[in-house]
Tab-separated table of C-alpha atoms in Angstrom:
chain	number	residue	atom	x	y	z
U	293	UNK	CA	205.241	-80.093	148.232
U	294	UNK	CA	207.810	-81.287	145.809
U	295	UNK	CA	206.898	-84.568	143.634
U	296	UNK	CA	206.107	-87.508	144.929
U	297	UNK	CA	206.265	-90.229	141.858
U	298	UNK	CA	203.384	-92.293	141.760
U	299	UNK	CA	203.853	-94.049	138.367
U	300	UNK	CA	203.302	-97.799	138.565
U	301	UNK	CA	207.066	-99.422	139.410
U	302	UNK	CA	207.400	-101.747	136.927
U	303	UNK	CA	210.332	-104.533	136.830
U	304	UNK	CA	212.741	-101.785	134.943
U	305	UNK	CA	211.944	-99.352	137.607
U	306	UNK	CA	213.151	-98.261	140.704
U	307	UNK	CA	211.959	-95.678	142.720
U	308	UNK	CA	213.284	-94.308	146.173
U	309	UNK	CA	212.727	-91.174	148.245
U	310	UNK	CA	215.608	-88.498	148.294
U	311	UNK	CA	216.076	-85.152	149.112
U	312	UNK	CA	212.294	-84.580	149.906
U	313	UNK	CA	211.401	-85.684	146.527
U	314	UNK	CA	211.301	-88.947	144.333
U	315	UNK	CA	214.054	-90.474	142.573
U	316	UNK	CA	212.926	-92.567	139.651
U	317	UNK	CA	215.302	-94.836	137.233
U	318	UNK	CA	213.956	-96.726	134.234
U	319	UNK	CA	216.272	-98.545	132.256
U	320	UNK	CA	215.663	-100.505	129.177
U	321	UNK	CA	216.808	-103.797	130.473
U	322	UNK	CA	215.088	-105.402	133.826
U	323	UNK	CA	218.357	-107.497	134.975
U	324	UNK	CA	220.105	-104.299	134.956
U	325	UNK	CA	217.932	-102.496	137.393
U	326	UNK	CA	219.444	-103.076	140.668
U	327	UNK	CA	222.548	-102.333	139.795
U	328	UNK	CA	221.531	-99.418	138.409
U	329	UNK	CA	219.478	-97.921	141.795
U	330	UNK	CA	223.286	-98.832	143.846
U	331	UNK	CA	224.894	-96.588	141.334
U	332	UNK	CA	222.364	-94.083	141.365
U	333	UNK	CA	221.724	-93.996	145.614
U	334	UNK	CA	225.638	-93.859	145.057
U	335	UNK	CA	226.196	-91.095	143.311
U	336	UNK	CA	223.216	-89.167	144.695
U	337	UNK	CA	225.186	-89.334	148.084
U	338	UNK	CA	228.312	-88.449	146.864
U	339	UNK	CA	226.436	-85.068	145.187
U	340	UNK	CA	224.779	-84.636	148.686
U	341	UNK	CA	228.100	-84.696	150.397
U	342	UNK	CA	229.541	-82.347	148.424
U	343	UNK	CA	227.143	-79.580	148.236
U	344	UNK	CA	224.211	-80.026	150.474
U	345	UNK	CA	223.414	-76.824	152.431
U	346	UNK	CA	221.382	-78.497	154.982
U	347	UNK	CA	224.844	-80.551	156.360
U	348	UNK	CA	227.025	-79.470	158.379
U	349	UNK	CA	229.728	-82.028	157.484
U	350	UNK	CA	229.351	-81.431	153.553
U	351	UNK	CA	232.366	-80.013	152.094
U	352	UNK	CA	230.596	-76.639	150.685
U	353	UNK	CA	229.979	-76.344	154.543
U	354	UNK	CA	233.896	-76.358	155.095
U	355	UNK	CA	234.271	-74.214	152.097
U	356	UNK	CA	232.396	-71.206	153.407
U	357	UNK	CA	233.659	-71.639	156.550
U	358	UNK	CA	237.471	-71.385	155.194
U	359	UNK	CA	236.414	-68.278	152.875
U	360	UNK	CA	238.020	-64.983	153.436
U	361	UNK	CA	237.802	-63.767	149.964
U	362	UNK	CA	241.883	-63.005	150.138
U	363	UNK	CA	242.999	-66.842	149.354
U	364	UNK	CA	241.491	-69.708	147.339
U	365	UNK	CA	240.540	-72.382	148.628
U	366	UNK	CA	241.225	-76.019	146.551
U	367	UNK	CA	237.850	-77.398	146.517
U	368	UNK	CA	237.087	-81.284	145.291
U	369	UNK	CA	236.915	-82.196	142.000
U	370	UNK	CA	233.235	-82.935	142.333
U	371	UNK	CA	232.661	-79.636	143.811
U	372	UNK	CA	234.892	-78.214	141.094
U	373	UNK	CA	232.101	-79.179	138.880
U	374	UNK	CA	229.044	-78.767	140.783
U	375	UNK	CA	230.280	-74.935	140.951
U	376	UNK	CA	231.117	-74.818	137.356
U	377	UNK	CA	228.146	-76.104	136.239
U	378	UNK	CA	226.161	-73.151	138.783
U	379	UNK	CA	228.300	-70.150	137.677
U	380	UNK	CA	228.393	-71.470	133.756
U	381	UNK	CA	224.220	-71.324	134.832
U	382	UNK	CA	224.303	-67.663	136.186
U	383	UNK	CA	226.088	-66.636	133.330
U	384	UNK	CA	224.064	-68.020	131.082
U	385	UNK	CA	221.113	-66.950	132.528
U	386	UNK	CA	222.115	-63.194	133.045
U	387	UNK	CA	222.064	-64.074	136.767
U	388	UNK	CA	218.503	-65.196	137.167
U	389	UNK	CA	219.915	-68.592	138.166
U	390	UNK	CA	222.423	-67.433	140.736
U	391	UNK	CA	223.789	-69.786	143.461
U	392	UNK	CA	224.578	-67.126	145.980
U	393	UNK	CA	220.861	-67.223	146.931
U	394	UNK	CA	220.961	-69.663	150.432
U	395	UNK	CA	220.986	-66.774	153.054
U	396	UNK	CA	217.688	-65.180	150.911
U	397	UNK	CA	216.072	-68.931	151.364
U	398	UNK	CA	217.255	-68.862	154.599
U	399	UNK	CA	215.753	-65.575	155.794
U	400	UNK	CA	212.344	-66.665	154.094
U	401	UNK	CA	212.188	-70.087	156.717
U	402	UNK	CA	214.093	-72.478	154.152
U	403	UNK	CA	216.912	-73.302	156.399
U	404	UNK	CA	216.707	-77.198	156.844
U	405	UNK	CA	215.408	-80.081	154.406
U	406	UNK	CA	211.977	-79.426	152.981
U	407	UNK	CA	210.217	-82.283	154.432
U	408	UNK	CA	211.041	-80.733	157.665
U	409	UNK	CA	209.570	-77.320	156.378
U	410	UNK	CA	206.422	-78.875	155.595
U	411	UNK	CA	206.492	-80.532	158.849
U	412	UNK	CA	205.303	-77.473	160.669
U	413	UNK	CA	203.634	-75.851	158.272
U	414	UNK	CA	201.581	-72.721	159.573
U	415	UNK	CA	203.950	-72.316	162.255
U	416	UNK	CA	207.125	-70.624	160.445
U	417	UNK	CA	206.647	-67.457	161.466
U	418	UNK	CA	210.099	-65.408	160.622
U	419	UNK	CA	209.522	-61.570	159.271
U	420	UNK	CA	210.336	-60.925	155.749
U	421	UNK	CA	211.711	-57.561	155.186
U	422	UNK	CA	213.712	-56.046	152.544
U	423	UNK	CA	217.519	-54.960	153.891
U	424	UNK	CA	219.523	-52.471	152.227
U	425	UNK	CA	222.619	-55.083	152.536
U	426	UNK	CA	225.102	-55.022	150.107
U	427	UNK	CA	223.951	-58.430	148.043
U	428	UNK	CA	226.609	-60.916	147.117
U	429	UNK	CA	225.872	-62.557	143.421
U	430	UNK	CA	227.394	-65.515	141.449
U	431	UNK	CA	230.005	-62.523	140.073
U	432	UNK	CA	231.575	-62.757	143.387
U	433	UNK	CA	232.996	-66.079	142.899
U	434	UNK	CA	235.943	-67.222	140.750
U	435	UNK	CA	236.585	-70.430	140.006
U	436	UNK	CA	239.485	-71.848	138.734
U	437	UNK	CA	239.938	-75.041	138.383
U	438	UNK	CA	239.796	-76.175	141.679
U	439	UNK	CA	240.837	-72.974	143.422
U	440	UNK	CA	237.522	-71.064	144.438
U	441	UNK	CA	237.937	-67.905	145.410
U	442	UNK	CA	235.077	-66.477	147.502
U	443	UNK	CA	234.029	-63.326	149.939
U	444	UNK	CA	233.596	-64.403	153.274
U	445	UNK	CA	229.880	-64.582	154.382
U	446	UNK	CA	228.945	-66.201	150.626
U	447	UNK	CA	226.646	-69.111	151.241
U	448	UNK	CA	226.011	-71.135	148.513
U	449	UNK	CA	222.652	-73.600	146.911
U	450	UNK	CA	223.317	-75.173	144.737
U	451	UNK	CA	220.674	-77.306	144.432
U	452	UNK	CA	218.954	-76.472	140.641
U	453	UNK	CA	221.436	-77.016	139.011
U	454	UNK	CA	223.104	-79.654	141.237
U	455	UNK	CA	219.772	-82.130	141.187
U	456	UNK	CA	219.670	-81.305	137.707
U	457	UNK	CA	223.583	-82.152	136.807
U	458	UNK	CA	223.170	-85.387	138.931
U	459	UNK	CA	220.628	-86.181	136.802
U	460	UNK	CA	222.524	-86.410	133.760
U	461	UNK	CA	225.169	-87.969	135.190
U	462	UNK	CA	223.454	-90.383	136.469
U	463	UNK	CA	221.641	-91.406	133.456
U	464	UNK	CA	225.066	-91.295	131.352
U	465	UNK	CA	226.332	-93.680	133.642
U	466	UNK	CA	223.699	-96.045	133.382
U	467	UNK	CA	223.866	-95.839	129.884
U	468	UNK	CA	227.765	-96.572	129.099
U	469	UNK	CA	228.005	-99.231	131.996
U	470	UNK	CA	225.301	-101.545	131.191
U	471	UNK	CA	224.905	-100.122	127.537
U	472	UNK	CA	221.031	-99.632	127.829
U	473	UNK	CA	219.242	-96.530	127.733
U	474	UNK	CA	218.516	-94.989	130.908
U	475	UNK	CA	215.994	-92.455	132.413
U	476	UNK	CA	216.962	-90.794	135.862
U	477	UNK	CA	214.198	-88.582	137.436
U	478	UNK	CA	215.118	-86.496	140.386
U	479	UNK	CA	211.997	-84.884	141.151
U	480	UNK	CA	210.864	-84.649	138.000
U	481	UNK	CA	214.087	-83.092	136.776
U	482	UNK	CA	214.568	-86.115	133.578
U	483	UNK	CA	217.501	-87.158	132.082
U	484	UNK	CA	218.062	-89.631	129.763
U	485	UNK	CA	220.659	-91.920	127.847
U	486	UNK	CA	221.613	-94.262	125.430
U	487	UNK	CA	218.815	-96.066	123.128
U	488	UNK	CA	214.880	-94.714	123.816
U	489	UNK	CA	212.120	-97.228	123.767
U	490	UNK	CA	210.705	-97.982	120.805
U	491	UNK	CA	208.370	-94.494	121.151
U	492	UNK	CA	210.271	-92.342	122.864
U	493	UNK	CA	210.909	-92.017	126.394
U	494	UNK	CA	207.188	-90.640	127.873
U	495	UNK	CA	207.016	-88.426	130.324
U	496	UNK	CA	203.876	-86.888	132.374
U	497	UNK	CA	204.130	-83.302	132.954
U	498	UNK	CA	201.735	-81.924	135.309
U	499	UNK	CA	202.689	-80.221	138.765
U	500	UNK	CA	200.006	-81.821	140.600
U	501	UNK	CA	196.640	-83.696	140.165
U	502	UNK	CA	194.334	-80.620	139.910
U	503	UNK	CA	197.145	-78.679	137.768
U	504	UNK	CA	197.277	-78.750	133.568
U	505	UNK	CA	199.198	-82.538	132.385
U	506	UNK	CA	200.402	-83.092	129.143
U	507	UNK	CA	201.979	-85.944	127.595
U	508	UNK	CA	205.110	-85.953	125.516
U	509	UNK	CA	207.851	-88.133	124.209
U	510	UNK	CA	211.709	-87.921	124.385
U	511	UNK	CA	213.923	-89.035	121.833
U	512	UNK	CA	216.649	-87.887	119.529
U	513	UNK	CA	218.830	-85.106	120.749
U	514	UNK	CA	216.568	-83.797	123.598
U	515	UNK	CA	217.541	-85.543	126.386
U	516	UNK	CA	216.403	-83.444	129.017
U	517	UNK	CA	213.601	-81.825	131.035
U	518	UNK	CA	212.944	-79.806	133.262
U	519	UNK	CA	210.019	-78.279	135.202
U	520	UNK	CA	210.193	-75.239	137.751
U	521	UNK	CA	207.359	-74.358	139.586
U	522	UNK	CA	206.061	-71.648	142.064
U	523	UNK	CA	203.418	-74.067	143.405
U	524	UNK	CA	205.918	-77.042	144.231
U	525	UNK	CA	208.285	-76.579	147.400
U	526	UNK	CA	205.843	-73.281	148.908
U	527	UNK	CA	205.714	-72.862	152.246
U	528	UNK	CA	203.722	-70.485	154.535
U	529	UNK	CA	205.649	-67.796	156.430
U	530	UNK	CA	203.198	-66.254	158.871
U	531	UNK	CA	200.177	-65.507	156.534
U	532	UNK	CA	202.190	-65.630	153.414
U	533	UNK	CA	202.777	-67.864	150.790
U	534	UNK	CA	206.751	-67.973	149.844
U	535	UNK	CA	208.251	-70.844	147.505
U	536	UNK	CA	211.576	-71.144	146.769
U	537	UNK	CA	212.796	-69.510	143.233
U	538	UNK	CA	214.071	-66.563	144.064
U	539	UNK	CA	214.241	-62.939	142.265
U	540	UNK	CA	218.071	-62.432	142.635
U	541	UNK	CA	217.663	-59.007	141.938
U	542	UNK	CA	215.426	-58.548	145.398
U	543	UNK	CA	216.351	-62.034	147.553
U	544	UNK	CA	212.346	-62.419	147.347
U	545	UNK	CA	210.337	-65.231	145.388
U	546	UNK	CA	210.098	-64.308	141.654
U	547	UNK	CA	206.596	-63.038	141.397
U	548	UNK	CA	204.280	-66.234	140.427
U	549	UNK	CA	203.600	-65.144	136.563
U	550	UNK	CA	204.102	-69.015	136.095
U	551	UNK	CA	202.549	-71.862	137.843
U	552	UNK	CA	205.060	-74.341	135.731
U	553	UNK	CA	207.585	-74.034	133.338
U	554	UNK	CA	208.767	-76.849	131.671
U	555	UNK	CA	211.743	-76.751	129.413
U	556	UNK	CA	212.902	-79.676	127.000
U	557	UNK	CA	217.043	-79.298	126.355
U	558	UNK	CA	219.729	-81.415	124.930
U	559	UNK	CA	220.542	-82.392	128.901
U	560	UNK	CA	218.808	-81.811	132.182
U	561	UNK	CA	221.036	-79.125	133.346
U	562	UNK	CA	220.140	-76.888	130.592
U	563	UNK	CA	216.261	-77.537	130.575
U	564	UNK	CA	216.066	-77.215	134.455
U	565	UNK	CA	218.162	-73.708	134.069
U	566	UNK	CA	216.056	-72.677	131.361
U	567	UNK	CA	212.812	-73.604	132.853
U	568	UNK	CA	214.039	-71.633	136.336
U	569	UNK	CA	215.167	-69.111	134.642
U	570	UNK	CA	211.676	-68.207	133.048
U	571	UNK	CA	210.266	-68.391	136.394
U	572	UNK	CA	212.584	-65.351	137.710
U	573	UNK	CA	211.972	-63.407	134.433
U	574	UNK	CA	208.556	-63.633	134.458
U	575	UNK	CA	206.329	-62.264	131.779
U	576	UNK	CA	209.659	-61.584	130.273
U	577	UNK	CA	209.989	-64.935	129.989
U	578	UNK	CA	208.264	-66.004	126.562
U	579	UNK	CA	209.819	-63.460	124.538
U	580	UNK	CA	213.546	-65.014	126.318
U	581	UNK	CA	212.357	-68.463	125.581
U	582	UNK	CA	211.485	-68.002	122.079
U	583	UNK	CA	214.940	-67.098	121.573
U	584	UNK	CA	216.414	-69.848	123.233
U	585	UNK	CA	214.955	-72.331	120.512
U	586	UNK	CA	213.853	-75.035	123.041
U	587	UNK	CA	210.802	-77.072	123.211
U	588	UNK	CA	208.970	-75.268	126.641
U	589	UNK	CA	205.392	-75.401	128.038
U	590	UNK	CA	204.389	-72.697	130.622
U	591	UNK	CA	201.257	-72.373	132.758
U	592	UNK	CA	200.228	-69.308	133.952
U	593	UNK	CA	198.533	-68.225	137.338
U	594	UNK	CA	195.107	-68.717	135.530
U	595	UNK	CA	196.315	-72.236	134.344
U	596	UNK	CA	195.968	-71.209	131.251
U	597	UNK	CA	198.912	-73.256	128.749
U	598	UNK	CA	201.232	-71.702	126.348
U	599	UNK	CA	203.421	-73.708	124.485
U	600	UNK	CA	206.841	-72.591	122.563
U	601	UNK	CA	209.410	-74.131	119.826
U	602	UNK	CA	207.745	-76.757	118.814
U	603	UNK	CA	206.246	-78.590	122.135
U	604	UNK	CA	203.544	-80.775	120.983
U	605	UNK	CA	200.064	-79.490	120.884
U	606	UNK	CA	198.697	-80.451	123.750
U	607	UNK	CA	195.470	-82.543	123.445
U	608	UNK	CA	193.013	-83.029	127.081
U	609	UNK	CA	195.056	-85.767	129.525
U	610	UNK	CA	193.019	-87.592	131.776
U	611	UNK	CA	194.967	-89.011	134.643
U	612	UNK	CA	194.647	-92.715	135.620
U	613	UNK	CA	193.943	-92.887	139.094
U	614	UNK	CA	196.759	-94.619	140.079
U	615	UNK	CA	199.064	-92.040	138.148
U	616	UNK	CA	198.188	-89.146	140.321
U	617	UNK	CA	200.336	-87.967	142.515
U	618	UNK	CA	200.041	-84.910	144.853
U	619	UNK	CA	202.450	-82.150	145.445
U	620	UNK	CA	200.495	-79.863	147.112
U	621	UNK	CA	200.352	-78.428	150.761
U	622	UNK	CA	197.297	-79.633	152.406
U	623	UNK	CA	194.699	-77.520	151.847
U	624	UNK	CA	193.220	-77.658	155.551
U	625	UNK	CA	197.457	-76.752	156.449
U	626	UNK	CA	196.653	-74.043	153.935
U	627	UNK	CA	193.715	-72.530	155.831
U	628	UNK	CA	195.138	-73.121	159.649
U	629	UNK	CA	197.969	-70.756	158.907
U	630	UNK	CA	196.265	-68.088	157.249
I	236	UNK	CA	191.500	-28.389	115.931
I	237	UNK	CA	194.194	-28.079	118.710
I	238	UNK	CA	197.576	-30.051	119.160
I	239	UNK	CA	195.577	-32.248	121.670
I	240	UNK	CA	193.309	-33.094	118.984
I	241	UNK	CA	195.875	-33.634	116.697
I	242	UNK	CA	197.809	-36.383	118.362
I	243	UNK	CA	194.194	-38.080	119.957
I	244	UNK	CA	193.209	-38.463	115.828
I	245	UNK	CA	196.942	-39.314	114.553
I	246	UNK	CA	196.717	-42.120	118.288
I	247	UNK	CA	193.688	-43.717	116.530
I	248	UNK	CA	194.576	-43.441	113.266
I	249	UNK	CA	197.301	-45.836	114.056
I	250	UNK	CA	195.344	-47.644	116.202
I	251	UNK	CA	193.249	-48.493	113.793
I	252	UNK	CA	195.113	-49.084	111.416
I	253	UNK	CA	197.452	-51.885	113.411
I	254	UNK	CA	194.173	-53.739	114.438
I	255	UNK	CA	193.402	-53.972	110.186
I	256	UNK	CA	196.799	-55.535	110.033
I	257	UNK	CA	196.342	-58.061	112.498
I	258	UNK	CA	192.883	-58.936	110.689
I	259	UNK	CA	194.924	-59.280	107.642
I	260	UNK	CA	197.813	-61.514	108.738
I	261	UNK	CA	195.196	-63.908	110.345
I	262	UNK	CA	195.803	-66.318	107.396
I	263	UNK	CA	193.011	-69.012	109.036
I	264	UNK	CA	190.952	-69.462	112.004
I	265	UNK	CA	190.575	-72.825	112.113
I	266	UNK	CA	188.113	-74.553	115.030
I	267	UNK	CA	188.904	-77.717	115.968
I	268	UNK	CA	186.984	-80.060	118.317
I	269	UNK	CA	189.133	-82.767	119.215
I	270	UNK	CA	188.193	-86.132	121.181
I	271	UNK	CA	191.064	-86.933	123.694
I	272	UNK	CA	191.084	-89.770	126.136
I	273	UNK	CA	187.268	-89.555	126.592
I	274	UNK	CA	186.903	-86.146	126.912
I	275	UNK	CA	185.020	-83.763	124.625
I	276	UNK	CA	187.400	-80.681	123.849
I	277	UNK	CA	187.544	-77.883	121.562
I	278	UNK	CA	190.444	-75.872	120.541
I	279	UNK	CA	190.389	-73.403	118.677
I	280	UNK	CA	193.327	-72.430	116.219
I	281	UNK	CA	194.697	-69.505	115.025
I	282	UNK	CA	197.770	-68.869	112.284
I	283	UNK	CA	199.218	-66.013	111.096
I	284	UNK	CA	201.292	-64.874	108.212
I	285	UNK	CA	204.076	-65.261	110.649
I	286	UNK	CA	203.998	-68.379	111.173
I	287	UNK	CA	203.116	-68.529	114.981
I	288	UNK	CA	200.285	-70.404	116.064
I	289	UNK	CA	197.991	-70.525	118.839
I	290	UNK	CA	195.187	-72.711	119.936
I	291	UNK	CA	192.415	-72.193	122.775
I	292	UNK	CA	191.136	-75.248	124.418
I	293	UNK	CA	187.742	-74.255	125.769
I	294	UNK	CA	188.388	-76.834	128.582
I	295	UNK	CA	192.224	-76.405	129.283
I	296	UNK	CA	192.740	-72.468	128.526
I	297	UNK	CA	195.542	-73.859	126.375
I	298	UNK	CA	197.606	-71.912	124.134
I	299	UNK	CA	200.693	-72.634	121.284
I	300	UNK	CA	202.648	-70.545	120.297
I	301	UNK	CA	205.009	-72.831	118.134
I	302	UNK	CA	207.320	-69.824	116.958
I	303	UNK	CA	209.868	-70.259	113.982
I	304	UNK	CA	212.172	-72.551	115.319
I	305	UNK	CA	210.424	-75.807	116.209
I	306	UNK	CA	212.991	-78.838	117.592
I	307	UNK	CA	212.867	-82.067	116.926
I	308	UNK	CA	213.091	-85.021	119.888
I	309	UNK	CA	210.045	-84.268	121.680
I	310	UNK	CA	206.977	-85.229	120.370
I	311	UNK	CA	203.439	-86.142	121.302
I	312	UNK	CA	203.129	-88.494	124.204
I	313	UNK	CA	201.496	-92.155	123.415
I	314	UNK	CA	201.639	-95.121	125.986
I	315	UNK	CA	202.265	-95.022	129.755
I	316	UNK	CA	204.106	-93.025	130.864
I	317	UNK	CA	207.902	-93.604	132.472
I	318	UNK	CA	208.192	-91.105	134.525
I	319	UNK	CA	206.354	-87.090	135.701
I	320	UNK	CA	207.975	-84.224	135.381
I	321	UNK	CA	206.285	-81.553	137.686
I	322	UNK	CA	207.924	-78.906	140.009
I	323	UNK	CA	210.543	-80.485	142.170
């Protein structure tokens, strides 16, 4: 189950429920905070209509539809971007972030909004098999400008790197409008803007109340984090447990190395591509890390911690009761299906 | 003594030998027992000549591994906090 916020919602908070998940804004200045949830819930729905795979009026919809791979097809200028920022991802990322991945998350059960998933938990029951398909990858696409060019049969999620772009925006927004500074949390994807608190902008990071938390601070030039998990957004399919990164190399969810990964980056977009990224690689993934100079925090299947670049030695967290919140599947949903 | 026995010897020789050199960039071991939010932990701390770090938390199964290039802008955590950041 993806994160349900359950931080106390002060006067400069606001806190609503969207795309299965929590979205969280704290700004600086209490008077501004309405405002600031309209232009949020605003722009969140303009992101949704845009690019959300589980709509079948969005325009990425109409896109694929249109596709033939022979002519390009003039996208929106907000799609423009929401597909630059996923192939500038992929490429990035070697492909381990690639958005050409909805047909694999649809052949594991993940066709429809997660809350819906969850819903009937234990009774997804769709065979996962390995085809010998030619795969499409983000090097099939070409984008430019606003002309996307793109084989027919191509679906596309984009929602990493979309949540996590939103994200920024968002808290940009915020910041120059109303000239305060600004933290937007889309399911625990964080960005921020303009002037920190006094201490930093502080941020929980644990993936659920029985799972490592540490406690850091964000000011300065990191602006961004991130946290991918293998234990957030799982699902059962038959008698086995799938979540939803996927190994692009095999369609398949990366193999669980990491419980968490969480990734501190100049902006949201990078830390949440970093932090998935790590997932896909792996064991791999603290040797890639290392060189990507970044502030990161991964727990392994044991739950045992390893921090990288300068992430704050973590000291014990306990967990006010009223900070937990729980983002796992019901353990009794757990044993029914198995 | 045999080719077999040749490389076995010359595989522990170098065995060996790389396990003294880890003993000898272990610049300190240090143990720490730290007192966090209540809670009685102990972490224990190891640096070598490299630089890297990396600490054991007999609770938490922690580890750090700060590398070369620590960043600035994130620091230790104080206060309440404004918002989680878990898997989403």
């Amino acid at each position: 189950m993806p994160l349900l916020e359950t931080l106390p919602v002060r006067d400069t908070v606001r806190q609503w429920p969207v795309w299965s998940t929590t979205a969280r804004v704290v700004v600086t200045d209490a008077a501004v905070a309405d405002e600031a949830e309209e232009i949020v819930r605003e722009q969140l729905n303009e992101v949704d209509e845009a690019c959300s795979r589980f709509r079948d009026d969005s325009e990425i919809a109409r896109i694929q539809h249109l596709s033939t791979g022979h002519r390009p097809v003039t996208v929106s200028p907000l799609l423009a971007v929401l597909l630059g920022v996923a192939l500038d991802a992929a490429r990035n990322t070697d492909g381990d972030v690639d958005p050409t991945l909805a047909d694999d998350l649809a052949a594991l059960g993940y066709t429809e909004d997660y809350s819906l998933i969850q819903a009937r938990a234990g009774r997804l029951n769709i065979p996962i098999t390995l085809s010998r398909r030619v795969r499409h990858s983000w090097k099939d696409l070409d984008l430019t400008g606003r002309r996307l060019r793109m084989p027919a049969g191509v679906r596309l999620d984009l929602g990493a790197t979309a949540k996590a772009w939103a994200a920024d925006r968002a808290a940009r927004s915020l910041a120059d409008r109303f000239g305060v500074g600004a933290l937007v949390s889309l399911g625990g994807d964080i960005a921020t803007a303009g002037p920190a608190p006094q201490d930093g902008w502080q941020v929980l990071v644990q993936d659920g109340v029985n799972e490592p938390a540490a406690r850091v601070g964000l000011d300065g030039g990191t602006a961004g984090l991130a946290t991918s998990s293998t234990v957030s957004r799982n699902w059962r399919n038959g008698t086995r447990a799938v979540h939803h990164i996927l190994n692009p190399a095999s369609g398949l969810p990366a193999e669980p190395v990491w419980r968490t990964v969480s990734v501190a980056a100049g902006t949201c977009l990078e830390a949440n591509t970093l932090s998935t990224a790590a997932i896909v690689r792996g064991e791999d993934a603290l040797h890639w890390l290392r060189g990507q100079s970044h502030p990161a925090r991964l727990v392994a299947a044991d739950g045992s911690v390893t921090t990288l670049n300068g992430w704050p030695t973590e000291d014990v967290v306990r967990i006010d009761a009223e900070q937990v919140h729980e983002i796992h599947l019901p353990h009794e949903h757990l044993t029914s299906a198995a | 003594m045999n080719a077999r026995d040749t490389a076995r010897r010359t595989t522990a020789a170098v065995t060996s030998g790389l396990a003294v050199a880890a003993l000898a960039t272990t610049a300190t071991v240090a143990l720490v027992v730290a007192r966090a939010d209540g809670a009685d932990a102990t972490t224990t701390t190891t640096t070598t000549s490299s630089g890297d770090s990396s600490s054991t938390d007999t609770n938490d199964q922690s580890q750090s591994d700060t590398g070369s290039s620590g960043s600035s802008g994130i620091s230790p955590g104080s206060g309440s906090a404004d918002a989680t950041s878990g898997g989403s």
